[in-house]
mmCIF file of C-alpha atoms and ligand atoms in Angstrom:
data_model
loop_
_atom_site.group_PDB
_atom_site.id
_atom_site.type_symbol
_atom_site.label_atom_id
_atom_site.label_comp_id
_atom_site.label_asym_id
_atom_site.label_seq_id
_atom_site.Cartn_x
_atom_site.Cartn_y
_atom_site.Cartn_z
ATOM 1 C CA MET F 26 56.566 -79.259 69.948
ATOM 2 C CA GLN F 27 59.059 -79.058 72.806
ATOM 3 C CA ARG F 28 61.829 -79.947 70.417
ATOM 4 C CA ASP F 29 60.645 -77.396 67.878
ATOM 5 C CA THR F 30 60.961 -74.636 70.434
ATOM 6 C CA ARG F 31 64.435 -75.771 71.395
ATOM 7 C CA GLN F 32 65.585 -75.861 67.792
ATOM 8 C CA ARG F 33 64.165 -72.450 67.071
ATOM 9 C CA ARG F 34 66.033 -71.097 70.080
ATOM 10 C CA ALA F 35 69.162 -72.778 68.759
ATOM 11 C CA MET F 36 68.710 -70.995 65.437
ATOM 12 C CA ARG F 37 68.551 -67.682 67.244
ATOM 13 C CA ARG F 38 71.719 -68.469 69.187
ATOM 14 C CA VAL F 39 73.538 -69.424 65.991
ATOM 15 C CA PHE F 40 72.812 -66.066 64.362
ATOM 16 C CA MET F 41 73.488 -64.047 67.489
ATOM 17 C CA SER F 42 76.889 -65.641 67.999
ATOM 18 C CA ALA F 43 78.003 -65.891 64.355
ATOM 19 C CA GLY F 44 77.691 -62.156 63.710
ATOM 20 C CA ARG F 45 77.918 -62.684 59.965
ATOM 21 C CA PRO F 46 75.669 -63.894 57.139
ATOM 22 C CA LEU F 47 75.285 -67.664 57.053
ATOM 23 C CA THR F 48 74.352 -70.144 54.343
ATOM 24 C CA PRO F 49 71.851 -72.859 55.291
ATOM 25 C CA GLU F 50 74.772 -75.311 55.426
ATOM 26 C CA GLU F 51 76.647 -73.047 57.834
ATOM 27 C CA ILE F 52 73.521 -72.670 59.958
ATOM 28 C CA LEU F 53 73.316 -76.458 60.088
ATOM 29 C CA GLU F 54 76.975 -76.790 61.029
ATOM 30 C CA HIS F 55 76.739 -74.275 63.886
ATOM 31 C CA GLY F 56 73.280 -75.410 64.932
ATOM 32 C CA GLN F 57 74.282 -79.042 65.298
ATOM 33 C CA GLN F 58 76.744 -78.054 68.005
ATOM 34 C CA ILE F 59 73.743 -76.974 70.055
ATOM 35 C CA VAL F 60 71.141 -79.435 68.787
ATOM 36 C CA PRO F 61 72.932 -82.498 67.327
ATOM 37 C CA SER F 62 69.707 -83.836 65.825
ATOM 38 C CA LEU F 63 69.177 -80.707 63.714
ATOM 39 C CA GLY F 64 68.714 -81.507 60.016
ATOM 40 C CA LEU F 65 69.037 -79.454 56.848
ATOM 41 C CA ALA F 66 65.300 -79.755 56.088
ATOM 42 C CA THR F 67 64.540 -78.212 59.488
ATOM 43 C CA VAL F 68 67.036 -75.425 58.869
ATOM 44 C CA TYR F 69 65.374 -74.593 55.546
ATOM 45 C CA ARG F 70 61.967 -74.635 57.199
ATOM 46 C CA TYR F 71 63.005 -72.262 59.981
ATOM 47 C CA VAL F 72 64.885 -69.984 57.614
ATOM 48 C CA LYS F 73 61.728 -69.690 55.542
ATOM 49 C CA THR F 74 59.563 -69.007 58.596
ATOM 50 C CA LEU F 75 61.967 -66.543 60.184
ATOM 51 C CA THR F 76 62.416 -64.688 56.891
ATOM 52 C CA ALA F 77 58.631 -64.411 56.541
ATOM 53 C CA ASP F 78 58.551 -63.102 60.118
ATOM 54 C CA ALA F 79 61.136 -60.482 59.048
ATOM 55 C CA TRP F 80 63.423 -61.791 61.783
ATOM 56 C CA LEU F 81 65.941 -62.932 59.168
ATOM 57 C CA ALA F 82 66.851 -61.136 55.950
ATOM 58 C CA GLU F 83 68.233 -62.644 52.768
ATOM 59 C CA VAL F 84 71.724 -61.586 51.743
ATOM 60 C CA GLU F 85 72.442 -62.193 48.081
ATOM 61 C CA LEU F 86 76.050 -61.734 47.070
ATOM 62 C CA PRO F 87 76.911 -62.169 43.385
ATOM 63 C CA GLY F 88 79.021 -65.285 43.025
ATOM 64 C CA GLY F 89 77.658 -66.780 46.233
ATOM 65 C CA GLY F 90 74.466 -68.533 47.218
ATOM 66 C CA VAL F 91 71.775 -66.975 49.351
ATOM 67 C CA ARG F 92 72.825 -66.243 52.897
ATOM 68 C CA TYR F 93 70.829 -65.047 55.841
ATOM 69 C CA GLU F 94 71.409 -62.525 58.588
ATOM 70 C CA LEU F 95 69.407 -60.943 61.379
ATOM 71 C CA ALA F 96 67.017 -58.362 59.982
ATOM 72 C CA GLU F 97 66.729 -54.789 61.198
ATOM 73 C CA ARG F 98 70.414 -54.285 61.744
ATOM 74 C CA PRO F 99 72.249 -50.992 61.312
ATOM 75 C CA HIS F 100 73.520 -50.098 57.830
ATOM 76 C CA HIS F 101 76.495 -52.253 56.904
ATOM 77 C CA HIS F 102 78.219 -53.955 53.990
ATOM 78 C CA HIS F 103 79.645 -57.370 53.245
ATOM 79 C CA PHE F 104 82.993 -58.904 52.482
ATOM 80 C CA LEU F 105 83.071 -62.180 50.578
ATOM 81 C CA CYS F 106 86.224 -64.262 50.944
ATOM 82 C CA ARG F 107 87.105 -65.825 47.592
ATOM 83 C CA SER F 108 89.122 -68.503 49.307
ATOM 84 C CA CYS F 109 86.844 -69.920 52.028
ATOM 85 C CA ASP F 110 83.604 -68.499 50.589
ATOM 86 C CA GLN F 111 82.552 -67.048 53.933
ATOM 87 C CA ALA F 112 80.755 -63.722 54.096
ATOM 88 C CA PHE F 113 81.577 -61.149 56.765
ATOM 89 C CA ASP F 114 80.070 -57.885 57.912
ATOM 90 C CA VAL F 115 81.772 -54.585 57.112
ATOM 91 C CA HIS F 116 80.751 -51.729 59.364
ATOM 92 C CA ARG F 117 82.419 -48.814 57.605
ATOM 93 C CA CYS F 118 81.335 -46.863 54.542
ATOM 94 C CA PRO F 119 83.591 -45.232 51.964
ATOM 95 C CA ASP F 120 84.138 -41.528 52.580
ATOM 96 C CA GLU F 121 82.468 -39.055 50.273
ATOM 97 C CA ILE F 122 80.669 -41.706 48.251
ATOM 98 C CA GLU F 123 78.152 -39.071 47.079
ATOM 99 C CA GLU F 124 80.887 -37.531 44.962
ATOM 100 C CA LEU F 125 80.923 -40.586 42.701
ATOM 101 C CA ALA F 126 77.546 -39.611 41.250
ATOM 102 C CA PRO F 127 77.394 -37.296 38.213
ATOM 103 C CA ASP F 128 76.979 -33.581 38.852
ATOM 104 C CA GLY F 129 73.477 -32.672 39.923
ATOM 105 C CA PHE F 130 72.553 -36.201 41.020
ATOM 106 C CA GLN F 131 71.477 -36.838 44.577
ATOM 107 C CA VAL F 132 72.537 -40.081 46.258
ATOM 108 C CA ASP F 133 70.173 -41.457 48.891
ATOM 109 C CA SER F 134 71.575 -44.948 49.386
ATOM 110 C CA HIS F 135 74.405 -47.204 48.267
ATOM 111 C CA GLU F 136 75.470 -50.814 48.154
ATOM 112 C CA LEU F 137 78.984 -52.108 48.404
ATOM 113 C CA ILE F 138 80.478 -55.584 48.376
ATOM 114 C CA LEU F 139 84.129 -56.224 49.070
ATOM 115 C CA TYR F 140 85.873 -59.302 47.672
ATOM 116 C CA GLY F 141 89.187 -60.753 48.644
ATOM 117 C CA ARG F 142 90.639 -62.976 51.324
ATOM 118 C CA CYS F 143 89.659 -62.955 54.977
ATOM 119 C CA ALA F 144 92.271 -62.723 57.731
ATOM 120 C CA ALA F 145 92.351 -66.491 58.166
ATOM 121 C CA CYS F 146 92.925 -67.088 54.425
ATOM 122 C CA ALA F 147 95.216 -64.145 53.623
HETATM 123 ZN ZN1 ZN L 29 88.547 -66.867 54.051
HETATM 124 ZN ZN1 ZN L 30 77.483 -47.859 53.551
#
């Protein structure tokens, strides 16, 4: 029980410090630096629990597996690096995106995914 609490806290720290969507494997990688005994089965279990708690949200990017990020964050988009397969947050929106819609249509939300190479891979 004690260990469970510690690992759950480690999961929180991983997401707080990463600041980008993480795959379960990436969660494991970062988490093991805090709790070396952390295993992938535990990561999957916590991801499931924390998603059900609406503390984590699923991020599904076409061409990538399911990633997770902290829920209830401000509006943002994602960048998927084709080279290292890491996802990053994008905090800007295109200007005047409403003008893309046909005349007479009203836009109330949008989604956007950027693909390319991250700074480390470019
Ligand atoms: Zn990259
Ligand atoms: Zn936007």
